Amino acid sequence: MAHVLILGAGLMQKPAIDAAKKLGFTTVVVDANPAAVCVPMADRFEPVDLKDRESLLSLALELKNEDTLAGVFTAGTDFSASVSYITEKLGLPGHSFQAACNASDKILMRRCFAANGVPSPVFFEVSKEHCSMQADELLIAAGFHSFPLVVKPVDNMGARGCRMIQSPDDLMDAVNIAVSYSRTGRAILEEYMDGIEFSIDSLVFDGEMTVTGFADRHIFYPPYFIEMGHTLPSAVSERDKKALFEAFFKGVKALGLTHGAAKADIKMTSKGPMLGEIAARLSGGYMSGWTFPYASGLNLTEQALLLALGKKPSELIEQRQKTDCSGIWEIPCRNTSAERAWISVPGTIDQIYGLEKHAQSSFVENLLPRSIQNDEVSFPQNNVEKCGNVISCAPTREEAVATAHMVIKNIVLRLKPEQKVTDDFLSLVPGTDYPPAAYPLSHEVILRIDEIPETDLITDDVNLLAFIPGFLQPYADTVVDWNRRTIAASLDMFSKICPKFKPLKAKTFWRYLLRGGIQGILYLADSAALKTEDEN
C-alpha cells in the first residue's frame, strides 16, 4: 500500500492523518516527541526531529525505494522547508525548496517582499552579535528613530519571542529573548503595523490562488500578541478584502510559491494592506483543520493533500468562485465558525468547572482543553500558553460568536492556594500594564479600593451582588474580564462554587477580583481556609 509521509504528530496534524487514511494511504508520521498526541493514530511512527532534514530524507528514500511513497505533507508546523527539501530531492509535487525557505525565514521573506514591491514593514536583521549592544547603538544601526517597534525570531511560530517595543528601555531584553527563541540565533526588528489583523489560507496551483479561509484575528495583551481567537469568514468590507487578497497573492509570487498551501498573516493598516508573513503550509490555530471546514463544508486538508500527491483537488475546484482579483478564486462559506481561547492567572490548577456543561451545547463543535488538573499555568506571553479553546459553528456570525463567548465565560480554573506565582500576580496593583488586570478599569476607579475600611469583612451570608461598592456598580454588568465574564457574573459564579467561606477582608476581596477575576477571589477564599486549618 502507498504511504504518505506526514511531518508532525501534534493535534494540528490530526486532520492530515485523518485525510490520508480517508484517501486510502498508509500514514508514516514523524515527530521528535514520541509522546505527541497523534502518535497512536499513525500506521507507522518514527521519532525523527523535524529539523533533521537528512534523516527525514533517508526515511523518504527508504519508502521511495520500496515504491510506496506517494507524497510528503505537513500542516500547522514550522517545517514546510523540510517537506520541500524531501520533495525536491525525490521529484515529488510541492513548492520548491528555495520558495519554502523564503517562507520560513522572515529575513529572506522580507527581502523577497522588498525586491518585488510587496507591502511589508521596514526591517533590520538582528544577530547574536547585536545582543551585546546598547539600545541606542542598535537603534542607530537599524535606522529606527521612533516607536513602537516589533521584535520577533526569524524562524518560529505561535508568537513565541514576539514583542512590541515602546521605548529604548524595553529593547535589549526583548531582543535577547527573541534571539533565544530562534533556531538560528537571529531576530528581526521591524516597524509596528497598526490596524486590524487577518489570517488567510490558500492553495496555490496552475498559476492561480484559491483562498480557502479568510478570518478576523482577535489579538490582545500588548506588548505581546496573544490571539484570543478568530472568526471565519471575516466581516471586512469587499473593498478591503480585494486589496488584502491582491497583496497576499503578490507576496506568494514574490516568495516563489507555486504548488501547495500558502498562509498569510496580514493587516489592513492606515497605509493599506501590509503583510506580516506568509508560510508555505496550511495554518495552525484550528483554522485550516476545524473552523474553515465547519464554515464551508470543504475538507481543506484533504484537498491540500491531493495537491501534495500530484492530484487535482476536485472538490475545491468544483466549489470555488472567481473573485474580482486576477488569478484569485475563493471558497464561499455558508456558516460562521468562531474559535475562542480561555486563559488563566498563573498557578497550579486544582479543579476545572464548566467543561462538561457545554460539551453538547447547540453550535458547539469542539471543546479543546490544553491544561488539566495539576498542570502549572501562566498568563500567556505567546500562543502556546493558553489553557484551551472552544470552536463553534452557526448559521450567523452573531450566534457563532455568542456561543463561543458563552462557553469560555462558564469555564473556571480553580487554582491551588498558597502558590508564590499566584500571590505575586494578585499582589500587583490592578492597572499594571502587563500582565493586565482581569477588569480593564481606569486607574482612578481602581484607587478607590483604598477607600474601603480595613475592618470591613465579606462573609458567606451576604448577597455579594448587593455588596458591590458604589464606585464599581456602574461597571458590574458592562466590563468583562479575559474570559468574557462581567463582575456580576463572577460574583454569582463564586457564590455557587464557594457557598461557604471564611470571612475575608473586603479591601483584599475587591482588589483580587479586579486583578484576577473569579480565580482571584476563589484563591483568596481557599488560602484563608487553608490558613485556618494550619492554625488549628
Coordinates of C-alpha atoms in Angstrom, one line a residue:
M1 CA 0.0 0.0 0.0
A2 CA 1.2 3.5 -0.8
H3 CA 2.5 5.7 2.0
V4 CA 2.1 9.4 2.9
L5 CA 4.9 10.8 5.0
I6 CA 3.5 13.3 7.5
L7 CA 5.7 15.7 9.4
G8 CA 4.4 16.3 12.9
A9 CA 2.3 14.3 15.3
G10 CA 0.7 17.1 17.3
L11 CA -3.0 17.9 17.4
M12 CA -2.6 20.3 14.4
Q13 CA -1.6 17.3 12.3
K14 CA -4.6 15.2 13.1
P15 CA -6.6 16.4 10.1
A16 CA -3.7 15.4 7.8
I17 CA -3.5 11.9 9.3
D18 CA -7.3 11.5 9.0
A19 CA -7.3 12.8 5.4
A20 CA -4.5 10.4 4.3
K21 CA -6.3 7.4 5.8
K22 CA -9.6 8.5 4.2
L23 CA -7.9 8.6 0.8
G24 CA -6.6 5.1 1.4
F25 CA -3.0 5.7 2.2
T26 CA -0.8 4.3 5.0
T27 CA 0.5 7.0 7.2
V28 CA 4.1 7.3 8.2
V29 CA 4.3 10.0 10.9
V30 CA 7.4 11.6 12.2
D31 CA 8.0 13.8 15.3
A32 CA 10.8 14.3 17.8
N33 CA 8.3 13.7 20.6
P34 CA 7.3 10.0 20.8
A35 CA 4.5 11.1 23.3
A36 CA 2.9 13.5 20.9
V37 CA -0.9 13.3 20.9
C38 CA -1.3 11.8 17.4
V39 CA 1.4 9.2 17.6
P40 CA -1.3 6.4 18.3
M41 CA -3.1 7.4 15.1
A42 CA -0.1 6.7 12.9
D43 CA 0.2 3.4 11.0
R44 CA 3.9 3.8 11.5
F45 CA 5.7 6.3 13.7
E46 CA 9.3 7.3 13.5
P47 CA 10.9 9.5 16.2
V48 CA 12.8 11.9 14.0
D49 CA 13.5 15.6 14.7
L50 CA 11.7 17.7 12.0
K51 CA 14.8 19.9 11.7
D52 CA 16.9 16.9 10.7
R53 CA 16.4 17.0 7.0
E54 CA 18.9 14.3 6.1
S55 CA 17.3 11.8 8.4
L56 CA 13.9 12.7 7.0
L57 CA 15.2 12.3 3.5
S58 CA 16.7 8.9 4.4
L59 CA 13.3 7.7 5.6
A60 CA 11.6 9.1 2.5
L61 CA 14.2 7.3 0.3
E62 CA 13.5 4.1 2.1
L63 CA 9.8 4.4 1.2
K64 CA 10.6 5.5 -2.3
N65 CA 12.9 2.6 -2.9
E66 CA 10.1 0.4 -1.9
D67 CA 8.0 2.2 -4.5
T68 CA 5.4 3.1 -1.8
L69 CA 6.0 6.9 -1.2
A70 CA 3.1 8.9 -2.6
G71 CA 3.7 12.2 -1.0
V72 CA 5.1 14.3 1.8
F73 CA 2.9 16.7 3.8
T74 CA 2.7 18.9 6.9
A75 CA 0.2 21.4 8.3
G76 CA 0.5 23.7 11.3
T77 CA 4.2 23.3 11.8
D78 CA 7.4 25.4 11.2
F79 CA 8.8 22.7 8.8
S80 CA 7.4 23.3 5.4
A81 CA 11.0 23.7 4.2
S82 CA 11.8 20.2 5.4
V83 CA 8.9 18.9 3.3
S84 CA 10.1 20.8 0.3
Y85 CA 13.7 19.6 0.8
I86 CA 12.4 16.0 0.5
T87 CA 10.0 16.6 -2.4
E88 CA 12.6 18.4 -4.4
K89 CA 15.2 15.8 -3.9
L90 CA 12.8 13.0 -4.8
G91 CA 10.9 14.7 -7.6
L92 CA 7.6 14.8 -5.8
P93 CA 5.0 17.6 -6.1
G94 CA 5.4 20.6 -3.9
H95 CA 6.8 24.1 -3.5
S96 CA 10.5 24.5 -4.4
F97 CA 12.9 24.2 -1.5
Q98 CA 14.1 27.8 -2.1
A99 CA 10.5 29.1 -2.0
A100 CA 9.8 27.2 1.2
C101 CA 12.9 28.6 2.8
N102 CA 11.8 32.1 1.7
A103 CA 8.5 31.4 3.5
S104 CA 10.2 30.0 6.6
D105 CA 12.9 32.7 7.3
K106 CA 11.5 36.1 8.0
I107 CA 14.6 37.9 6.8
L108 CA 14.6 36.1 3.4
M109 CA 10.8 36.7 3.3
R110 CA 11.2 40.5 3.9
R111 CA 14.0 40.7 1.3
C112 CA 11.7 39.0 -1.3
F113 CA 8.9 41.3 -0.5
A114 CA 11.1 44.4 -0.7
A115 CA 12.6 43.3 -4.1
N116 CA 9.1 42.8 -5.5
G117 CA 7.3 45.8 -4.1
V118 CA 5.1 43.8 -1.7
P119 CA 3.8 45.9 1.2
S120 CA 5.5 44.9 4.4
P121 CA 7.3 46.6 7.4
V122 CA 10.7 48.2 7.2
F123 CA 13.1 45.8 9.0
F124 CA 16.5 45.1 10.3
E125 CA 18.2 41.7 10.9
V126 CA 19.4 41.2 14.4
S127 CA 22.1 38.5 15.3
K128 CA 23.7 37.4 18.5
E129 CA 26.4 40.0 18.0
H130 CA 23.8 42.8 18.4
C131 CA 22.7 41.4 21.8
S132 CA 25.8 43.0 23.5
M133 CA 25.0 46.5 22.1
Q134 CA 23.3 49.3 24.0
A135 CA 19.8 50.1 22.9
D136 CA 20.7 53.4 21.3
E137 CA 23.6 51.8 19.3
L138 CA 21.2 49.1 17.9
L139 CA 18.6 51.7 17.0
I140 CA 21.2 53.8 15.1
A141 CA 22.5 50.6 13.3
A142 CA 18.9 49.7 12.4
G143 CA 18.0 53.2 11.3
F144 CA 14.9 53.4 13.5
H145 CA 14.1 56.8 15.1
S146 CA 10.6 56.3 16.6
F147 CA 8.4 53.7 18.4
P148 CA 6.6 51.4 18.6
L149 CA 8.7 48.6 17.0
V150 CA 8.3 44.9 17.0
V151 CA 11.0 42.2 17.5
K152 CA 10.5 38.5 16.7
P153 CA 12.6 35.4 16.0
V154 CA 13.2 34.9 12.3
D155 CA 12.1 31.2 12.4
N156 CA 9.5 30.4 15.0
M157 CA 5.7 30.4 15.1
G158 CA 3.0 30.8 17.7
A159 CA 4.2 34.4 18.6
R160 CA 7.0 32.9 20.7
G161 CA 9.5 35.6 21.5
C162 CA 7.4 38.2 19.7
R163 CA 7.1 41.5 21.5
M164 CA 6.1 45.2 20.9
I165 CA 8.8 47.7 21.9
Q166 CA 7.6 51.1 23.2
S167 CA 10.9 52.6 24.3
P168 CA 14.7 52.0 24.3
D169 CA 14.4 50.7 27.9
D170 CA 12.4 47.6 26.5
L171 CA 14.6 46.9 23.5
M172 CA 17.6 44.8 24.5
D173 CA 15.7 42.4 26.9
A174 CA 13.2 41.8 24.1
V175 CA 15.9 41.3 21.5
N176 CA 17.8 38.8 23.7
I177 CA 14.6 36.8 24.2
A178 CA 13.7 36.8 20.5
V179 CA 17.2 35.6 19.6
S180 CA 16.9 32.8 22.2
Y181 CA 13.7 31.6 20.6
S182 CA 15.4 31.4 17.1
R183 CA 16.8 28.1 15.9
T184 CA 19.5 30.1 14.0
G185 CA 20.1 32.7 16.7
R186 CA 18.6 35.6 14.6
A187 CA 15.7 38.0 15.1
I188 CA 14.0 40.7 13.1
L189 CA 13.4 44.2 14.3
E190 CA 10.7 46.0 12.3
E191 CA 8.3 48.9 12.4
Y192 CA 4.9 48.2 14.0
M193 CA 1.9 47.7 11.8
D194 CA -1.2 49.3 13.1
G195 CA -4.7 48.1 12.1
I196 CA -6.9 45.0 12.1
E197 CA -5.2 41.6 11.5
F198 CA -6.4 38.7 9.4
S199 CA -5.4 35.2 8.6
I200 CA -5.8 33.9 5.0
D201 CA -5.3 30.3 4.0
S202 CA -5.0 29.3 0.3
L203 CA -4.0 26.6 -2.1
V204 CA -1.7 27.6 -5.0
F205 CA -1.5 25.7 -8.3
D206 CA -1.6 26.2 -12.0
G207 CA -0.5 29.8 -11.6
E208 CA -3.6 30.7 -9.6
M209 CA -4.5 31.0 -5.9
T210 CA -7.7 29.8 -4.2
V211 CA -8.5 31.4 -0.9
T212 CA -9.6 28.7 1.5
G213 CA -10.2 30.6 4.6
F214 CA -10.3 34.3 5.5
A215 CA -10.6 35.1 9.2
D216 CA -10.6 38.0 11.5
R217 CA -7.9 37.5 14.2
H218 CA -8.5 38.8 17.7
I219 CA -5.2 39.9 19.2
F220 CA -4.8 41.2 22.7
Y221 CA -2.4 42.0 25.6
P222 CA 0.5 44.1 24.5
P223 CA 3.4 44.1 24.5
Y224 CA 2.7 40.5 23.4
F225 CA 0.5 39.4 20.6
I226 CA -1.9 36.9 22.0
E227 CA -4.5 35.6 19.6
M228 CA -7.6 35.0 21.8
G229 CA -9.4 33.5 18.8
H230 CA -10.6 34.1 15.2
T231 CA -13.9 34.4 13.4
L232 CA -14.4 33.0 9.9
P233 CA -15.4 34.3 7.5
S234 CA -14.1 37.9 8.0
A235 CA -16.6 40.7 8.4
V236 CA -14.3 43.1 6.4
S237 CA -15.7 45.1 3.5
E238 CA -15.5 43.8 0.0
R239 CA -13.2 46.6 -1.0
D240 CA -10.7 45.8 1.8
K241 CA -11.0 42.1 1.1
K242 CA -10.0 42.7 -2.6
A243 CA -6.9 44.7 -1.5
L244 CA -5.9 42.1 1.1
F245 CA -6.2 39.2 -1.4
E246 CA -4.2 41.1 -4.1
A247 CA -1.4 41.9 -1.6
F248 CA -1.3 38.3 -0.4
F249 CA -1.1 36.9 -4.0
K250 CA 1.7 39.4 -4.8
G251 CA 3.6 38.1 -1.8
V252 CA 3.0 34.5 -2.8
K253 CA 4.5 35.2 -6.2
A254 CA 7.4 37.1 -4.6
L255 CA 8.4 34.1 -2.5
G256 CA 8.1 31.7 -5.5
L257 CA 5.3 29.5 -4.0
T258 CA 3.7 27.6 -6.9
H259 CA 2.3 24.3 -5.8
G260 CA 0.7 23.7 -2.4
A261 CA -0.6 25.7 0.6
A262 CA 0.2 29.3 1.5
K263 CA -1.0 31.1 4.6
A264 CA -0.8 34.8 5.4
D265 CA -0.9 36.9 8.5
I266 CA -1.8 40.3 7.1
K267 CA -3.1 43.7 8.3
M268 CA -5.2 46.4 6.9
T269 CA -3.1 49.4 8.2
S270 CA -3.5 53.1 7.8
K271 CA -1.2 52.7 4.8
G272 CA -3.2 49.9 3.3
P273 CA -2.6 46.2 3.3
M274 CA 0.7 45.1 4.8
L275 CA 2.0 41.5 5.1
G276 CA 3.2 40.2 8.4
E277 CA 4.3 36.9 7.0
I278 CA 3.5 34.1 4.6
A279 CA 4.0 30.4 5.4
A280 CA 4.2 27.6 2.9
R281 CA 1.7 25.5 4.7
L282 CA -1.8 25.4 6.0
S283 CA -2.5 27.4 9.1
G284 CA -2.4 26.1 12.7
G285 CA -4.6 27.6 15.4
Y286 CA -7.6 25.4 14.5
M287 CA -8.3 27.3 11.3
S288 CA -7.5 25.0 8.3
G289 CA -8.5 21.8 10.1
W290 CA -11.5 23.0 12.0
T291 CA -13.2 26.4 11.6
F292 CA -12.9 26.6 7.8
P293 CA -14.3 23.0 7.2
Y294 CA -17.1 23.8 9.6
A295 CA -18.0 27.1 7.9
S296 CA -17.5 25.9 4.3
G297 CA -18.3 22.2 4.3
L298 CA -15.0 21.5 2.5
N299 CA -12.2 19.3 3.9
L300 CA -9.4 21.7 3.2
T301 CA -6.6 19.4 4.5
E302 CA -7.8 16.6 2.1
Q303 CA -7.7 19.0 -0.8
A304 CA -4.2 20.2 0.1
L305 CA -3.0 16.6 0.5
L306 CA -4.3 15.8 -3.0
L307 CA -2.0 18.6 -4.3
A308 CA 0.9 17.0 -2.5
L309 CA 0.0 13.7 -4.2
G310 CA 0.1 15.3 -7.6
K311 CA -3.7 15.1 -8.0
K312 CA -6.3 17.7 -8.7
P313 CA -8.3 19.0 -5.7
S314 CA -11.6 18.3 -7.5
E315 CA -14.0 19.3 -4.7
L316 CA -12.1 22.6 -4.2
I317 CA -12.3 23.3 -8.0
E318 CA -16.0 22.5 -8.1
Q319 CA -16.9 24.7 -5.1
R320 CA -14.6 27.7 -5.7
Q321 CA -15.9 31.0 -7.1
K322 CA -14.0 33.6 -9.1
T323 CA -13.2 36.9 -7.3
D324 CA -12.7 40.3 -8.8
C325 CA -9.0 39.8 -8.4
S326 CA -7.0 38.5 -11.3
G327 CA -5.9 34.8 -10.8
I328 CA -7.7 34.6 -7.4
W329 CA -10.6 32.3 -6.5
E330 CA -12.4 31.8 -3.2
I331 CA -14.4 29.1 -1.5
P332 CA -17.6 30.5 -0.1
C333 CA -18.7 29.9 3.5
R334 CA -22.3 29.1 4.2
N335 CA -21.9 29.3 8.0
T336 CA -19.7 31.2 10.5
S337 CA -17.2 29.4 12.8
A338 CA -15.7 31.1 15.8
E339 CA -12.7 29.9 17.8
R340 CA -12.0 31.4 21.2
A341 CA -9.4 30.7 23.9
W342 CA -9.6 30.7 27.7
I343 CA -6.6 31.8 29.8
S344 CA -5.6 31.8 33.4
V345 CA -3.9 33.6 36.3
P346 CA -0.5 32.0 37.0
G347 CA -0.6 29.0 39.3
T348 CA -1.4 25.3 39.5
I349 CA -4.8 24.0 38.5
D350 CA -6.8 22.4 41.4
Q351 CA -10.2 22.0 39.8
I352 CA -11.9 22.8 36.5
Y353 CA -15.6 23.8 36.2
G354 CA -17.8 24.1 33.2
L355 CA -16.2 21.9 30.6
E356 CA -18.9 19.2 30.7
K357 CA -21.7 21.7 30.8
H358 CA -21.3 22.8 27.2
A359 CA -19.9 19.7 25.5
Q360 CA -23.3 19.1 23.9
S361 CA -24.5 22.7 23.6
S362 CA -26.1 23.9 20.3
F363 CA -23.5 25.2 17.9
V364 CA -20.5 23.9 19.9
E365 CA -18.3 21.8 17.7
N366 CA -15.2 21.2 19.9
L367 CA -14.0 21.8 23.4
L368 CA -10.2 21.5 23.4
P369 CA -8.6 21.9 26.9
R370 CA -4.9 22.3 26.8
S371 CA -4.4 22.5 30.6
I372 CA -5.8 20.0 33.0
Q373 CA -5.8 19.3 36.8
N374 CA -2.4 19.7 38.4
D375 CA -0.9 21.5 35.4
E376 CA 1.0 24.7 36.0
V377 CA -0.4 27.6 34.1
S378 CA 0.7 31.2 33.4
F379 CA -0.7 34.3 31.9
P380 CA 0.3 33.9 28.2
Q381 CA 3.2 35.6 26.5
N382 CA 2.7 33.6 23.3
N383 CA 0.0 31.5 21.6
V384 CA 1.0 28.1 23.1
E385 CA 0.4 29.2 26.7
K386 CA -3.4 29.4 26.5
C387 CA -5.4 27.0 28.6
G388 CA -7.9 25.8 26.0
N389 CA -10.1 26.6 23.0
V390 CA -13.7 26.3 22.0
I391 CA -14.9 26.1 18.4
S392 CA -18.5 26.9 17.4
C393 CA -20.3 26.9 14.1
A394 CA -23.7 28.6 13.4
P395 CA -25.8 30.0 10.6
T396 CA -24.9 33.6 11.7
R397 CA -21.9 35.4 13.0
E398 CA -23.8 36.6 16.0
E399 CA -24.8 33.1 17.0
A400 CA -21.3 31.6 16.5
V401 CA -19.6 34.4 18.5
A402 CA -22.2 34.4 21.3
T403 CA -21.9 30.6 21.6
A404 CA -18.1 30.7 21.9
H405 CA -18.2 33.5 24.4
M406 CA -20.9 31.7 26.5
V407 CA -18.6 28.7 26.8
I408 CA -15.4 30.4 27.8
K409 CA -17.2 32.6 30.4
N410 CA -18.5 29.4 32.1
I411 CA -15.1 27.6 32.3
V412 CA -13.3 28.3 35.6
L413 CA -9.9 27.1 36.6
R414 CA -9.7 27.0 40.4
L415 CA -6.0 27.3 41.5
K416 CA -4.3 25.6 44.4
P417 CA -3.8 28.1 47.3
E418 CA -0.6 29.4 48.7
Q419 CA 1.4 29.4 45.4
K420 CA 4.1 32.1 45.1
V421 CA 3.4 32.8 41.4
T422 CA -0.3 33.3 42.1
D423 CA 0.5 35.5 45.1
D424 CA 2.9 37.6 43.1
F425 CA 0.4 38.0 40.3
L426 CA -2.5 39.0 42.6
S427 CA -0.3 41.4 44.6
L428 CA 0.3 43.6 41.6
V429 CA -1.8 46.7 41.6
P430 CA -4.7 46.4 39.2
G431 CA -3.9 48.7 36.3
T432 CA -0.4 47.3 35.8
D433 CA 0.4 47.3 32.1
Y434 CA 1.5 43.7 32.0
P435 CA 0.3 41.3 33.0
P436 CA -3.0 43.1 32.6
A437 CA -5.7 43.1 35.3
A438 CA -8.8 40.9 34.7
Y439 CA -11.0 44.0 34.5
P440 CA -9.7 47.0 32.5
L441 CA -10.9 49.8 34.6
S442 CA -9.3 53.3 34.9
H443 CA -6.6 53.9 37.5
E444 CA -8.9 56.4 39.2
V445 CA -11.5 53.7 39.8
I446 CA -9.0 51.2 41.0
L447 CA -7.5 53.6 43.5
R448 CA -10.9 53.9 45.2
I449 CA -10.5 50.4 46.6
D450 CA -8.2 52.0 49.2
E451 CA -11.3 53.9 50.5
I452 CA -12.7 50.6 51.8
P453 CA -12.1 50.4 55.6
E454 CA -9.6 47.8 56.7
T455 CA -12.1 46.5 59.2
D456 CA -14.8 45.7 56.5
L457 CA -15.3 42.0 56.0
I458 CA -17.1 39.9 53.4
T459 CA -18.9 36.8 54.8
D460 CA -20.7 34.0 53.2
D461 CA -24.1 35.1 54.5
V462 CA -24.2 38.3 52.4
N463 CA -25.6 38.8 48.9
L464 CA -22.4 39.7 47.0
L465 CA -24.2 41.4 44.2
A466 CA -25.8 43.8 46.7
F467 CA -22.5 44.3 48.4
I468 CA -20.6 45.7 45.3
P469 CA -19.0 49.0 46.3
G470 CA -20.8 52.0 44.8
F471 CA -17.8 53.0 42.7
L472 CA -17.8 49.6 41.0
Q473 CA -21.6 49.4 40.4
P474 CA -21.6 51.2 37.1
Y475 CA -19.2 48.6 35.7
A476 CA -20.8 45.5 37.2
D477 CA -22.6 44.4 34.1
T478 CA -20.6 46.2 31.4
V479 CA -16.9 45.4 31.8
V480 CA -15.7 41.9 31.0
D481 CA -12.6 40.0 32.0
W482 CA -10.2 38.0 29.8
N483 CA -12.8 35.2 29.7
R484 CA -15.8 37.3 28.9
R485 CA -17.2 37.4 32.5
T486 CA -18.7 40.5 34.0
I487 CA -18.1 41.5 37.6
A488 CA -21.6 40.5 38.4
A489 CA -21.3 37.1 36.7
S490 CA -18.0 36.4 38.5
L491 CA -19.6 37.1 41.9
D492 CA -22.6 34.9 41.1
M493 CA -20.4 32.1 40.0
F494 CA -18.2 32.5 43.1
S495 CA -21.3 32.1 45.3
K496 CA -22.2 28.9 43.5
I497 CA -18.7 27.4 43.6
C498 CA -17.9 28.5 47.1
P499 CA -21.1 28.9 49.1
K500 CA -19.2 28.7 52.4
F501 CA -16.0 30.6 53.1
K502 CA -14.2 32.2 56.0
P503 CA -14.6 35.9 56.5
L504 CA -12.5 37.8 54.0
K505 CA -11.1 41.4 54.1
A506 CA -13.3 43.4 51.8
K507 CA -10.5 45.5 50.5
T508 CA -8.4 42.4 49.5
F509 CA -11.5 40.7 48.1
W510 CA -12.3 43.5 45.6
R511 CA -8.7 44.0 44.7
Y512 CA -8.2 40.3 44.0
L513 CA -11.4 40.3 41.9
L514 CA -10.3 43.2 39.8
R515 CA -6.8 41.8 39.4
G516 CA -7.6 38.1 38.9
G517 CA -11.3 37.8 38.3
I518 CA -13.2 34.8 39.8
Q519 CA -9.9 33.0 40.1
G520 CA -8.5 35.7 42.3
I521 CA -11.4 35.6 44.9
L522 CA -11.5 31.8 44.8
Y523 CA -7.8 31.7 45.5
L524 CA -8.3 34.2 48.4
A525 CA -11.1 32.1 49.9
D526 CA -9.1 28.9 49.6
S527 CA -6.0 30.4 51.0
A528 CA -8.0 31.7 54.0
A529 CA -9.4 28.3 54.6
L530 CA -6.0 26.6 54.4
K531 CA -4.5 29.2 56.8
T532 CA -7.3 28.4 59.3
E533 CA -6.7 24.7 59.0
D534 CA -3.0 25.3 59.7
E535 CA -3.7 27.4 62.7
N536 CA -6.0 24.7 64.1

